[in-house]
Coordinates of C-alpha atoms in Angstrom, one line a residue:
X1 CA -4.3 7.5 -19.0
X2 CA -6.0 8.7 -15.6
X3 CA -3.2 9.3 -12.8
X4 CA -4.0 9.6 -9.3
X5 CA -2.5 9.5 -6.2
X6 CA -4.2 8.3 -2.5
X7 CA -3.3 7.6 0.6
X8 CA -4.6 5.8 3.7
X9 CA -4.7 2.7 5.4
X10 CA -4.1 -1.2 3.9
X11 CA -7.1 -3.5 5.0
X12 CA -5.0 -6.5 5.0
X13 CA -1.8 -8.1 4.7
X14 CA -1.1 -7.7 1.0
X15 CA -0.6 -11.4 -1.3
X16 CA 1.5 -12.0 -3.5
X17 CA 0.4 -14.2 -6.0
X18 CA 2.0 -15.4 -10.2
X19 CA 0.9 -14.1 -13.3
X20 CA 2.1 -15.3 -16.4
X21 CA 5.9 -14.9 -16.0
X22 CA 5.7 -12.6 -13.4
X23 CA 4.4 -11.7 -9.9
X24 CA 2.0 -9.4 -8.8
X25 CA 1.6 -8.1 -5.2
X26 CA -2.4 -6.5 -4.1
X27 CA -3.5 -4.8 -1.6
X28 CA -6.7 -2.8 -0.3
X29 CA -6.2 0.7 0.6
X30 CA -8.9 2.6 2.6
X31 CA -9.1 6.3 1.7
X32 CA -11.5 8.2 4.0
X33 CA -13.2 11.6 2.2
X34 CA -15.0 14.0 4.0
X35 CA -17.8 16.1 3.0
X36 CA -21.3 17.8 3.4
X37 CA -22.7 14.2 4.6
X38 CA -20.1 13.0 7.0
X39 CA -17.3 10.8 6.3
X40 CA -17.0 8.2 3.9
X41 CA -14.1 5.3 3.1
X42 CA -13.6 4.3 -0.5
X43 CA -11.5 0.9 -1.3
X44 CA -9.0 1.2 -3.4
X45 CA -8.1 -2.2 -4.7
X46 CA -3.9 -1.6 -5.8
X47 CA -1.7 -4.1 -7.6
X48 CA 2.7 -4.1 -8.0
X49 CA 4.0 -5.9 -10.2
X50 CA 7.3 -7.6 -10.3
X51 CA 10.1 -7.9 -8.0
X52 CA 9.7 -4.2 -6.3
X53 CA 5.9 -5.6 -5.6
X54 CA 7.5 -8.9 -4.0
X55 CA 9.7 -7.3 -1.6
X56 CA 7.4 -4.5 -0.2
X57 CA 4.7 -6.9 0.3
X58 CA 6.3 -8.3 3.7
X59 CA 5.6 -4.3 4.6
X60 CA 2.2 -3.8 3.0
X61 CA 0.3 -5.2 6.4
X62 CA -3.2 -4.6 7.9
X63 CA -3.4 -1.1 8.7
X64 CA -0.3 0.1 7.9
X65 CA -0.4 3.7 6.0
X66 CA 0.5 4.2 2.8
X67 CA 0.3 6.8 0.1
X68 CA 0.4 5.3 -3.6
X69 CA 0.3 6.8 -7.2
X70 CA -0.2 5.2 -10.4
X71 CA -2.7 4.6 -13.0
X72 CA -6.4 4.8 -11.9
X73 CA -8.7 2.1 -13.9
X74 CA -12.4 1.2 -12.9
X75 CA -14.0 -2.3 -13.4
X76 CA -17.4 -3.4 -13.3
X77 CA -18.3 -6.9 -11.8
X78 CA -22.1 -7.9 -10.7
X79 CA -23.1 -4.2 -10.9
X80 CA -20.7 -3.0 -8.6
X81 CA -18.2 -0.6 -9.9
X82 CA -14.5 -1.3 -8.5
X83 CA -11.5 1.1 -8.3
X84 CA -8.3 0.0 -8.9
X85 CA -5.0 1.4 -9.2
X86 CA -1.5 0.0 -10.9
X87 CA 0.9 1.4 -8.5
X88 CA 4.0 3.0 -9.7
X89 CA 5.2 4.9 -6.8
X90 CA 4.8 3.8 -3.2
X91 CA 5.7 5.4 -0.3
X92 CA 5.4 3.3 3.5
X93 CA 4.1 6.2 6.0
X94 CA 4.0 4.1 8.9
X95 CA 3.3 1.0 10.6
X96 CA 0.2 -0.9 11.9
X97 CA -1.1 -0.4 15.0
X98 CA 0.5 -3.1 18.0
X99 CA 3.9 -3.3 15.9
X100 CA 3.1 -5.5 13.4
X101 CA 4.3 -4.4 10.5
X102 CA 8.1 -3.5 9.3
X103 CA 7.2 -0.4 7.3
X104 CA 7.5 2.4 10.2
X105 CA 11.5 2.3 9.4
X106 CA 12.8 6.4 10.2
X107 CA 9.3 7.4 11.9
X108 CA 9.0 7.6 15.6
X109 CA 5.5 8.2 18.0
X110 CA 3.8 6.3 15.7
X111 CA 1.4 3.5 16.9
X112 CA 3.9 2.9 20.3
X113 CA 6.9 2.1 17.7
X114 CA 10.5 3.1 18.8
X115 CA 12.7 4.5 16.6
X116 CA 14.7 2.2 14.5
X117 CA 18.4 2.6 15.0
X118 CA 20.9 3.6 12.1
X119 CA 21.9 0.1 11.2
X120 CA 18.3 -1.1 11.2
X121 CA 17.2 1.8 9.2
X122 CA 20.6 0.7 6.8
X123 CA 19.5 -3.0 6.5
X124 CA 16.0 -2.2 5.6
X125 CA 17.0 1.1 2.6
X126 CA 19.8 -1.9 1.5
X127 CA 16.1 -4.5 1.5
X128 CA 14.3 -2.0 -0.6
X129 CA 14.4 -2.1 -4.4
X130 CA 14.4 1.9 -4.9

């Protein structure tokens, strides 16, 4: 098993979608690397499943930041290589830009977002399955 964690920016509002007897929530995230020839993003397609997928995914919006560990698998489809990674631990570090996403709960100067107040911040931790 191949573990790895990234972190960056969700390319759109994640969906929700059932598989089996279950859900599964996916996302894009776009990790930027630097190196001798400039900058470079890499997608990184990610997938929650369950209930703990279900309930972040109102938070997993177009451009929000996230950092994400989990299992690291690669798949080949019309010789392109994909990344994807089964997400096991998530953590929201911030909202998207113009306020419209929910996951920038505790942080302020981020994006024009105002600091949440304590019973906000209370209702959301009470929302969040972990």
């Amino acid at each position: 098993m191949l573990n790895a964690t990234i972190a960056g920016n969700i390319g759109a509002d994640a969906v929700t979608r059932v598989a089996g007897q279950t859900t599964v929530t996916g996302f894009n995230v776009a990790v930027e690397q630097r190196g001798k020839d400039g900058k470079k993003t890499q997608w990184i397609g990610c997938s929650m499943w369950g209930k703990r997928g279900e309930t972040l995914a109102q938070y997993l919006t177009k451009g929000g930041k996230v950092c994400a560990s989990g299992e690291l698998t690669t798949r080949e489809h019309d010789g392109k290589t994909y990344v994807e990674l089964n997400v096991s631990e998530l953590t929201l570090m911030g909202g998207a830009p113009g306020g419209n996403s929910g996951g920038d709960a505790g942080f302020s100067g981020q994006g024009g977002h105002q600091e949440r107040s304590a019973q906000e911040r209370k209702a959301l931790d009470d929302e969040i399955p972990f």
